[in-house]
Short mmCIF file of C-alpha atoms and ligand atoms in Angstrom, two decimals:
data_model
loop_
_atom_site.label_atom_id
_atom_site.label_comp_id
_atom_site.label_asym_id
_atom_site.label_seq_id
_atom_site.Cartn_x
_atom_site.Cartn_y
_atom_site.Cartn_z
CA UNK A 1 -1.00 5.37 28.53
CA UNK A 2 2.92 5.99 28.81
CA UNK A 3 2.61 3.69 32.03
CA UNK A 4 0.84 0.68 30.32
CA UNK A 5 3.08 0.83 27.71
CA UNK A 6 5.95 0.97 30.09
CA UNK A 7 4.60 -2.01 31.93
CA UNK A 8 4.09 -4.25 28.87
CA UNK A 9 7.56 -3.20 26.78
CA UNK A 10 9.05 -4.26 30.19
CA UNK A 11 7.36 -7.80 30.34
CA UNK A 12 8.29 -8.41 26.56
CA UNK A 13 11.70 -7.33 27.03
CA UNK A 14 12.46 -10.11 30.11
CA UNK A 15 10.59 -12.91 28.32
CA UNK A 16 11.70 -12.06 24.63
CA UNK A 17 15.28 -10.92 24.95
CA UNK A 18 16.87 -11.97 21.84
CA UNK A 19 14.05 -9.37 20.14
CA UNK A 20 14.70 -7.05 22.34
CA UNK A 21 18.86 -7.07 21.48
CA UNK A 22 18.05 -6.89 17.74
CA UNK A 23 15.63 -4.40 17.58
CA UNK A 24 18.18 -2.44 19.89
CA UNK A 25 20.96 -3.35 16.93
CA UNK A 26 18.35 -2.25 14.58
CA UNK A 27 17.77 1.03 16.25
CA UNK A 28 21.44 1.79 16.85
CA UNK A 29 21.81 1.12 13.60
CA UNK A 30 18.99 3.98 12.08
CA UNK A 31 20.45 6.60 14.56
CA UNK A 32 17.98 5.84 17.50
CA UNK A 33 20.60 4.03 20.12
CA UNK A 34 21.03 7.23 22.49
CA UNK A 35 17.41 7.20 22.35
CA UNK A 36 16.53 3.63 24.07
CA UNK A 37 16.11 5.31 27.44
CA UNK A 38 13.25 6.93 26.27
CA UNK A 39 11.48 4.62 23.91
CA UNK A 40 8.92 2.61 26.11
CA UNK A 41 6.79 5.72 25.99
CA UNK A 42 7.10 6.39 22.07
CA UNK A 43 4.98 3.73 20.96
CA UNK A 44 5.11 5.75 17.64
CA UNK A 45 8.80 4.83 17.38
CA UNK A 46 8.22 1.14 17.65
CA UNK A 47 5.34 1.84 15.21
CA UNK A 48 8.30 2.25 12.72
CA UNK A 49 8.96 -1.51 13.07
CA UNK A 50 5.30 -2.87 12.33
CA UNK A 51 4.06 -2.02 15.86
CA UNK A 52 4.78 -5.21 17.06
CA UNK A 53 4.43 -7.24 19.89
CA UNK A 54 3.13 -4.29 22.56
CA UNK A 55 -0.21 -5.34 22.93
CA UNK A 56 -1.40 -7.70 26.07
CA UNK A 57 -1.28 -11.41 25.48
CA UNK A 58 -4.90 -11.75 23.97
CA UNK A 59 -7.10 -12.69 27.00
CA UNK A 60 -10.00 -13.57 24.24
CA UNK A 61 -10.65 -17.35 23.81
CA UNK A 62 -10.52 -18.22 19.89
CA UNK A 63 -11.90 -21.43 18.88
CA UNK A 64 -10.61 -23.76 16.73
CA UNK A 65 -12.46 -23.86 13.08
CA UNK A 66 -13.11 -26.52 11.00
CA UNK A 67 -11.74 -25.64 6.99
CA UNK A 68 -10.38 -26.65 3.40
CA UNK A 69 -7.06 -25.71 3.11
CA UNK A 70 -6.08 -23.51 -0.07
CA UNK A 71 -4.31 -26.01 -3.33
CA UNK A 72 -2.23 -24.47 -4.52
CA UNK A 73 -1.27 -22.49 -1.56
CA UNK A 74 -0.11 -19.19 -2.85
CA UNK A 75 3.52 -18.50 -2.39
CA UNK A 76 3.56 -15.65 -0.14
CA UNK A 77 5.81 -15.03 3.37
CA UNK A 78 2.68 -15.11 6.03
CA UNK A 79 3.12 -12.29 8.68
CA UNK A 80 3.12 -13.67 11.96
CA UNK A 81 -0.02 -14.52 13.62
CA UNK A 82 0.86 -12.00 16.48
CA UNK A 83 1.43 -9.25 14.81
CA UNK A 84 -1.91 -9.43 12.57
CA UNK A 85 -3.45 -9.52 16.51
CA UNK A 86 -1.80 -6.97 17.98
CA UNK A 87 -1.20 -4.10 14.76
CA UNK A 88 -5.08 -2.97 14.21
CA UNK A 89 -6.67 -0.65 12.93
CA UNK A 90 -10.28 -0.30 14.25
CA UNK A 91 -11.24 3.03 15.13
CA UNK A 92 -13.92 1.72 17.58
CA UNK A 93 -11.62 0.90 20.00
CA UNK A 94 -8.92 3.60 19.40
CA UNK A 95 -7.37 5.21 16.79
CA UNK A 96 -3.80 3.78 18.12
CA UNK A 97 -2.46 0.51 16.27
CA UNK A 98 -2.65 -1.56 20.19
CA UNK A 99 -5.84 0.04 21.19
CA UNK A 100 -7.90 -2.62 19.30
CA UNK A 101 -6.47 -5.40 21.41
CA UNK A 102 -6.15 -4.13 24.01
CA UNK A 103 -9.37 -3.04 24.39
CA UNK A 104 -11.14 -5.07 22.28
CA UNK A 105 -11.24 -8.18 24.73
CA UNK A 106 -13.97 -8.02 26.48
CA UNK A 107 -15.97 -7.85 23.31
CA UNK A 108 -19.72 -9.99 23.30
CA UNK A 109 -19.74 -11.68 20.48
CA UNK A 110 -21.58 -14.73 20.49
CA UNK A 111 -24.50 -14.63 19.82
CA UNK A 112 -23.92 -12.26 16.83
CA UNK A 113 -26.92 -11.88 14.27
CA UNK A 114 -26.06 -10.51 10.47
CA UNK A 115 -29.36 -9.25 8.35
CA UNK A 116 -29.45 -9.71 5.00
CA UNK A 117 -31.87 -7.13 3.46
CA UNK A 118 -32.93 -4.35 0.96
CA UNK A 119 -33.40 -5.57 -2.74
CA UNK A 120 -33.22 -8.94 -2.51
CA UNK A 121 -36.19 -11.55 -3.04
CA UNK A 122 -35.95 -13.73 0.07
CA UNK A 123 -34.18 -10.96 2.94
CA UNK A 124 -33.45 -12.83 6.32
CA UNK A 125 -31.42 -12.73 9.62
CA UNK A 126 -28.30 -14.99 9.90
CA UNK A 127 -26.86 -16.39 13.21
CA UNK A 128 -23.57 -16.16 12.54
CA UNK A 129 -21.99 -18.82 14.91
CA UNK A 130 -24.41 -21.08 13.50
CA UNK A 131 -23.69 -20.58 9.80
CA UNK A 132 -20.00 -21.04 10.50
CA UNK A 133 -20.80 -24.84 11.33
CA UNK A 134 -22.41 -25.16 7.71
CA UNK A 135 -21.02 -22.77 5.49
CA UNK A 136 -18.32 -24.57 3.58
CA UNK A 137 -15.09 -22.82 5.44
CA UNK A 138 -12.08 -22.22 3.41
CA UNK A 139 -8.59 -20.60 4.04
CA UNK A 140 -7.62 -17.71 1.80
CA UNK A 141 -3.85 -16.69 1.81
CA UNK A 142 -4.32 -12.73 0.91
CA UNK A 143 -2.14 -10.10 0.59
CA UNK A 144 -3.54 -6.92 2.69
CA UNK A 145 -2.40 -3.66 1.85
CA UNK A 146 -3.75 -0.87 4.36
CA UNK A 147 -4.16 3.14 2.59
CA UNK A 148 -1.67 3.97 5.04
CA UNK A 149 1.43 2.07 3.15
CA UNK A 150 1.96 -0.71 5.84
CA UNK A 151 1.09 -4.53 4.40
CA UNK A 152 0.39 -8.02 5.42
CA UNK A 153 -0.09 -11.40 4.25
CA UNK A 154 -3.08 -13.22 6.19
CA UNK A 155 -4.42 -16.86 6.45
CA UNK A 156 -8.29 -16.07 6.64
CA UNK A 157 -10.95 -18.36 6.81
CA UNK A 158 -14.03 -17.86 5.01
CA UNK A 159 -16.27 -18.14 2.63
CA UNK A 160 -17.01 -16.07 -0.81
CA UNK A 161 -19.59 -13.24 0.11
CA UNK A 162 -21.02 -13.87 -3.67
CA UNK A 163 -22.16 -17.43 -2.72
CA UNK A 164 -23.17 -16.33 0.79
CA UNK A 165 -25.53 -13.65 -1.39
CA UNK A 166 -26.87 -15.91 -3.90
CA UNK A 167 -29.58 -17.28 -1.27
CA UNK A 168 -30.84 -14.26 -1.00
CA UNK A 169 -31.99 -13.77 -4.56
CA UNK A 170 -30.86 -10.36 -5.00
CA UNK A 171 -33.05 -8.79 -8.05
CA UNK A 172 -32.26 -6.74 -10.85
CA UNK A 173 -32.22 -3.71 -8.92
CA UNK A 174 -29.18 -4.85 -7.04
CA UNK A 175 -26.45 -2.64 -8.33
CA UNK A 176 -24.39 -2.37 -4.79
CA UNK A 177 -23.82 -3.63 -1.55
CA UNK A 178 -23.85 -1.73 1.30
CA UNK A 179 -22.52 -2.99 5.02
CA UNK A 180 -22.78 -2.09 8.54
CA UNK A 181 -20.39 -2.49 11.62
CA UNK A 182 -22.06 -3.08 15.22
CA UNK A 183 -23.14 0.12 16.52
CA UNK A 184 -22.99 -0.16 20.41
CA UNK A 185 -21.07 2.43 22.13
CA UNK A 186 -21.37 0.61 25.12
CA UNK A 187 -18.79 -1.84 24.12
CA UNK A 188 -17.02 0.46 21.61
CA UNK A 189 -14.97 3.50 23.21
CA UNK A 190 -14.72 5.15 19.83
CA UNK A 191 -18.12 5.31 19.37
CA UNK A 192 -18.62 7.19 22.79
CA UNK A 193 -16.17 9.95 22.09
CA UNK A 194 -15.58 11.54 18.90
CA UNK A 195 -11.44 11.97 19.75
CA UNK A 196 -10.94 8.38 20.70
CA UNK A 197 -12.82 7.08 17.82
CA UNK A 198 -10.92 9.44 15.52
CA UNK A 199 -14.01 11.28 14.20
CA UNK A 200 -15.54 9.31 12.79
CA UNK A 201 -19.80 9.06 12.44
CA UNK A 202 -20.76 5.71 13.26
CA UNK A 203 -21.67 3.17 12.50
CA UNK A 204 -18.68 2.49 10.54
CA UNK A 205 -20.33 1.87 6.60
CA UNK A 206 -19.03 -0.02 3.56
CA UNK A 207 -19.58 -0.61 -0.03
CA UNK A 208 -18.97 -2.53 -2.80
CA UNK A 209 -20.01 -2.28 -6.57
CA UNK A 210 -22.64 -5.81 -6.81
CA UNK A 211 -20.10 -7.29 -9.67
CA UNK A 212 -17.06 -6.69 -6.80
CA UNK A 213 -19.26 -7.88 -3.95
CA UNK A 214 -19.76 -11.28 -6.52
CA UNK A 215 -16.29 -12.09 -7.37
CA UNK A 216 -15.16 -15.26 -5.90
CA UNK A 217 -11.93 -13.49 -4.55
CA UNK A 218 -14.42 -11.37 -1.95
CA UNK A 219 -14.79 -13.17 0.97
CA UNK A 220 -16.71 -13.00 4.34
CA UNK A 221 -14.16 -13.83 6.83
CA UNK A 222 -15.16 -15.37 10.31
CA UNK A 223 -11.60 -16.51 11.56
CA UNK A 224 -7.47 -16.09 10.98
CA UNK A 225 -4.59 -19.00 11.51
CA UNK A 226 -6.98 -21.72 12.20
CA UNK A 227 -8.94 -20.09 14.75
CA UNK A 228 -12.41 -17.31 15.00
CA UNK A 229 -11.56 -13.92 14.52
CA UNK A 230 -10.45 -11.95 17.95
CA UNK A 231 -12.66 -8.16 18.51
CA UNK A 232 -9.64 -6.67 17.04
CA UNK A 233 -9.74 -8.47 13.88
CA UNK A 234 -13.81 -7.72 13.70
CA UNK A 235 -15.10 -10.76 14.91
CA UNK A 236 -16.95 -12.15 14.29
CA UNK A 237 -17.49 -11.54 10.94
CA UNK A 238 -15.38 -9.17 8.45
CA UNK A 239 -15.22 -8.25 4.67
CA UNK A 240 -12.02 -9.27 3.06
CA UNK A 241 -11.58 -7.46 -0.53
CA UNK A 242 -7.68 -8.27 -1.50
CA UNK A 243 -7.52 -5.90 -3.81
CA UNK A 244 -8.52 -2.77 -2.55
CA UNK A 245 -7.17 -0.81 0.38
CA UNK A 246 -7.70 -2.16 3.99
CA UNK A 247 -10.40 0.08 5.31
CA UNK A 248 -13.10 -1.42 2.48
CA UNK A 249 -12.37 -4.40 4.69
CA UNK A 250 -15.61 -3.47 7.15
CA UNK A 251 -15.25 -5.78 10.47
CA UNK A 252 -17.70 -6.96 12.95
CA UNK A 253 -20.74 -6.82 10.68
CA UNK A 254 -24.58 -6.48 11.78
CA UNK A 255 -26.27 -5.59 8.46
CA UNK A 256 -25.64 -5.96 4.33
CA UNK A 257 -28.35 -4.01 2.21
CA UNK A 258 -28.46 -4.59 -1.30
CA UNK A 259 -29.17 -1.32 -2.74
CA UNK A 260 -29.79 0.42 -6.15
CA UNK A 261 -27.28 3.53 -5.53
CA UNK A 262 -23.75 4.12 -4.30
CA UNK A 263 -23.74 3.91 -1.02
CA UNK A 264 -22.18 5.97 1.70
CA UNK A 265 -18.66 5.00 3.29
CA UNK A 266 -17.15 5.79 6.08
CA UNK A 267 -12.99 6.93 4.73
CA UNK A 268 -14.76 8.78 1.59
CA UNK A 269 -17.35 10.52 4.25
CA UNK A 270 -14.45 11.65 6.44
CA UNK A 271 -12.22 12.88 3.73
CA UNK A 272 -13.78 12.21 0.23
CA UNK A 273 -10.57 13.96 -1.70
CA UNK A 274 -7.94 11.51 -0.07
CA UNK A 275 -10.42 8.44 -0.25
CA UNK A 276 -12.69 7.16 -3.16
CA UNK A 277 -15.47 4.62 -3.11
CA UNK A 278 -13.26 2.38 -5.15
CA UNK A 279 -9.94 2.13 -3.08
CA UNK A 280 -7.99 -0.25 -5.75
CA UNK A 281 -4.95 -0.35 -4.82
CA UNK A 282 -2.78 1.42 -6.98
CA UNK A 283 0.76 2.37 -7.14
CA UNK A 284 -0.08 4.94 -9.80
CA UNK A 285 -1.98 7.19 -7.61
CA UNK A 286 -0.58 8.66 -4.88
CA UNK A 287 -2.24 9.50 -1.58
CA UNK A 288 -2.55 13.38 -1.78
CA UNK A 289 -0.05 13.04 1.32
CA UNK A 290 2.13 10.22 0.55
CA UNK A 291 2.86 7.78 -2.19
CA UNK A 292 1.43 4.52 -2.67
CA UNK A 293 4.20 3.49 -5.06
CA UNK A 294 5.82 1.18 -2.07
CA UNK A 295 5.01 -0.44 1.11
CA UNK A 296 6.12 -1.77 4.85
CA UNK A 297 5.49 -5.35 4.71
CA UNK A 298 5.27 -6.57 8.03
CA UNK A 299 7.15 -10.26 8.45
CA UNK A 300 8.55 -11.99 11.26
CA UNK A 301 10.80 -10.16 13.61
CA UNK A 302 11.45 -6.67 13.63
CA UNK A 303 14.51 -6.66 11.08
CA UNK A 304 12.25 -8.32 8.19
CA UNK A 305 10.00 -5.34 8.41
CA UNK A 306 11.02 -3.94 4.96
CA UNK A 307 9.89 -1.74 1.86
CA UNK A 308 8.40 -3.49 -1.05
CA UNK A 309 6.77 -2.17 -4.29
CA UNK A 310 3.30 -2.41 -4.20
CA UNK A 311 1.80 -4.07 -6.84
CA UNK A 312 -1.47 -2.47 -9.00
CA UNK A 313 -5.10 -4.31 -7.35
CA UNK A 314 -2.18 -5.76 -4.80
CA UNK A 315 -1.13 -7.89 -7.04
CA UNK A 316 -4.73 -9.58 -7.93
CA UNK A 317 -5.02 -7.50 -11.26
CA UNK A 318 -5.10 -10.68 -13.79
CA UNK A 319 -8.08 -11.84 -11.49
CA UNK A 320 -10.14 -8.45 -11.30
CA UNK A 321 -8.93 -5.52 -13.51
CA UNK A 322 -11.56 -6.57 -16.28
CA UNK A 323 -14.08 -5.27 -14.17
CA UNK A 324 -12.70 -1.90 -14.10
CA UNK A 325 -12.37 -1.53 -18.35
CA UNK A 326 -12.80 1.52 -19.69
CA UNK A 327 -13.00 3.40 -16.17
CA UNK A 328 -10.43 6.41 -15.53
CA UNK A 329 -8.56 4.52 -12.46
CA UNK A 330 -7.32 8.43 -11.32
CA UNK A 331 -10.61 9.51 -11.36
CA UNK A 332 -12.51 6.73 -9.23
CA UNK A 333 -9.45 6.19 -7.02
N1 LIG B 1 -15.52 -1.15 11.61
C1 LIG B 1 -14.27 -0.93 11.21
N2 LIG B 1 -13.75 -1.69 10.24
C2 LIG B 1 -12.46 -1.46 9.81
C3 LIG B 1 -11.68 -0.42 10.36
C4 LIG B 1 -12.27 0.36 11.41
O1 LIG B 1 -11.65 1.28 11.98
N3 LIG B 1 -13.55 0.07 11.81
N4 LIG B 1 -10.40 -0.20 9.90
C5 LIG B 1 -10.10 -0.66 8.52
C6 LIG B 1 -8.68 -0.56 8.15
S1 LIG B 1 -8.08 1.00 7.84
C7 LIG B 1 -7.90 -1.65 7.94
S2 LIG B 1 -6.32 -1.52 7.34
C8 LIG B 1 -8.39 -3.01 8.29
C9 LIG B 1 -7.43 -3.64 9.28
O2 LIG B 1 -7.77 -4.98 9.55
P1 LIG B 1 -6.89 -5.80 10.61
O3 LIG B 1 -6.72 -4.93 11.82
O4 LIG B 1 -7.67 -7.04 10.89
O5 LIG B 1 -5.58 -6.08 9.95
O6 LIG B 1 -9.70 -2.99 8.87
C10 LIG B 1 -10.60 -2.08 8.29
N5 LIG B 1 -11.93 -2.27 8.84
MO1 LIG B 2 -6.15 0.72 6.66
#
């Protein structure tokens, strides 16, 4: 591990010298200049800056997507397309914030089927690749705000999981949505040993309430900046839910059961008194180990990575905080 990383800081640092210099200002300047010797093998160090740029060139081929662009587009800084590639967390490939690219690129997958079952009138089998060519694509500029206080601003492309639904008929017994990330530990490492994939049981499961899984801002996303979604990102098809915390944002998705109870997920299996079903975002309830009043946005370069407030449903609250009236937001965190 300390070798790779060696290897790769050492190849960004000759063709990307200017970042190199400020990031060296920058650590100078928090007390870590004597230090600089030694960094290459503390990825956790660089991890302080938004974990940029130490993950491989992507060898996996993204292809172009055809999309309406967002009017008005919302007025948000976009982090850089690199660093929402190469800062991931997706436990199936390694718990560490590079592991999912740089092990994620020999990923299959195309052809990639998505079933649609449970309690719905008309269940079925989607293939994916093919429903991108007639499924309406959009880009959606969302905020992302991961449990762990780090945040982002992505350009997915999508399209709204409540439409995508509809054809299914769900029936009146539909109260929640349950989802399902590729179980193949074949291709995921995580999945093969219970310290690389961070303990986790897998498959990885999700869940959303049927009136979150139906609001337009819930999307199903199949691509990022223009392009399909690389493994790291869960390609090739991932939940987007801006206003909760990242993990509710299940990638690489083989299954979506509509279903008449709460379904199981994965964080509130793991460690049910540090994450709830809900995950809203919420400044007003800490993590029972940190605070969630603030966050690291990640922007461009390693000197914009700075500390913002973090807003209540991440700042989509006039939009979806009527369907949480009259619930105890402390007590379904
Ligand atoms: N299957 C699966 N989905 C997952 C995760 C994971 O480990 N496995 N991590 C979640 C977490 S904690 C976050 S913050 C987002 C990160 O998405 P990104 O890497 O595309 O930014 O994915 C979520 N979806
Ligand atoms: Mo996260």
């Amino acid at each position: 591990m300390a070798n790779k990383n060696l290897g790769l800081l050492g190849e960004q640092f000759v063709t990307d010298e200017s970042t190199y210099l400020n990031r060296r200002g920058l650590l100078k300047a928090l007390g870590f200049g004597g230090a600089m010797a030694a960094m290459p093998a503390q990825a956790g160090v660089f991890d302080l800056f938004g974990g940029d740029d130490e993950a491989k060139s992507p060898i996996f081929q993204r292809k172009p997507l055809a999309y309406k662009t967002q009017h008005p587009k919302p007025d948000l800084i976009l982090t850089p397309e690199q660093k929402v590639m190469t800062h991931n967390n997706f436990y199936e490939f390694g718990t560490a914030k590079t592991d999912p690219a740089n092990n994620g690129q020999g990923m299959q997958v195309e052809p990639w089927t998505l079933k649609v079952e449970g309690e719905v009138g008309k269940p079925g089998t989607v293939d994916v690749w093919q429903w991108m060519q007639k499924a309406g694509l959009e880009e959606r500029i969302y905020r992302m705000r991961c449990v762990e206080a780090w945040s982002m601003v992505i350009p997915w492309i999508g399209f709204e999981l409540g439409k995508f639904l509809q054809q299914f008929e769900p029936t009146s017994r539909a109260k929640y949505v349950a989802f399902e990330t590729l179980y193949d530990p074949e291709q995921f490492p995580g999945q093969k040993s219970r310290r690389l994939g961070g303990g986790i049981d897998y498959p990885y499961v999700e869940g959303l309430r049927m009136d979150e899984a139906m609001h337009p801002l819930t999307l199903l996303s199949v691509g990022l900046y223009g392009k399909t979604l690389a493994p790291q990102n869960g390609a090739p098809i991932r939940l987007v839910v801006p206003w909760k915390y990242g993990f509710k944002g299940i990638k690489s998705i083989v299954k979506i059961k509509l279903v008449e109870k709460m379904p199981p997920t994965t964080w509130n299996l793991l460690a049910s008194g540090e994450y709830g079903f809900y995950a809203n975002v919420n400044p007003a309830v800490d993590h029972p180990r940190w605070s969630q009043a603030t966050e690291r946005f990640i922007g461009a370069g390693a000197l914009s990575v700075k500390r913002q407030p973090t807003l209540p449903f991440n700042g989509y609250g006039e939009q979806v905080a009527s369907l949480y009236t009259g619930m105890d937001l402390k007590k379904f965190y």
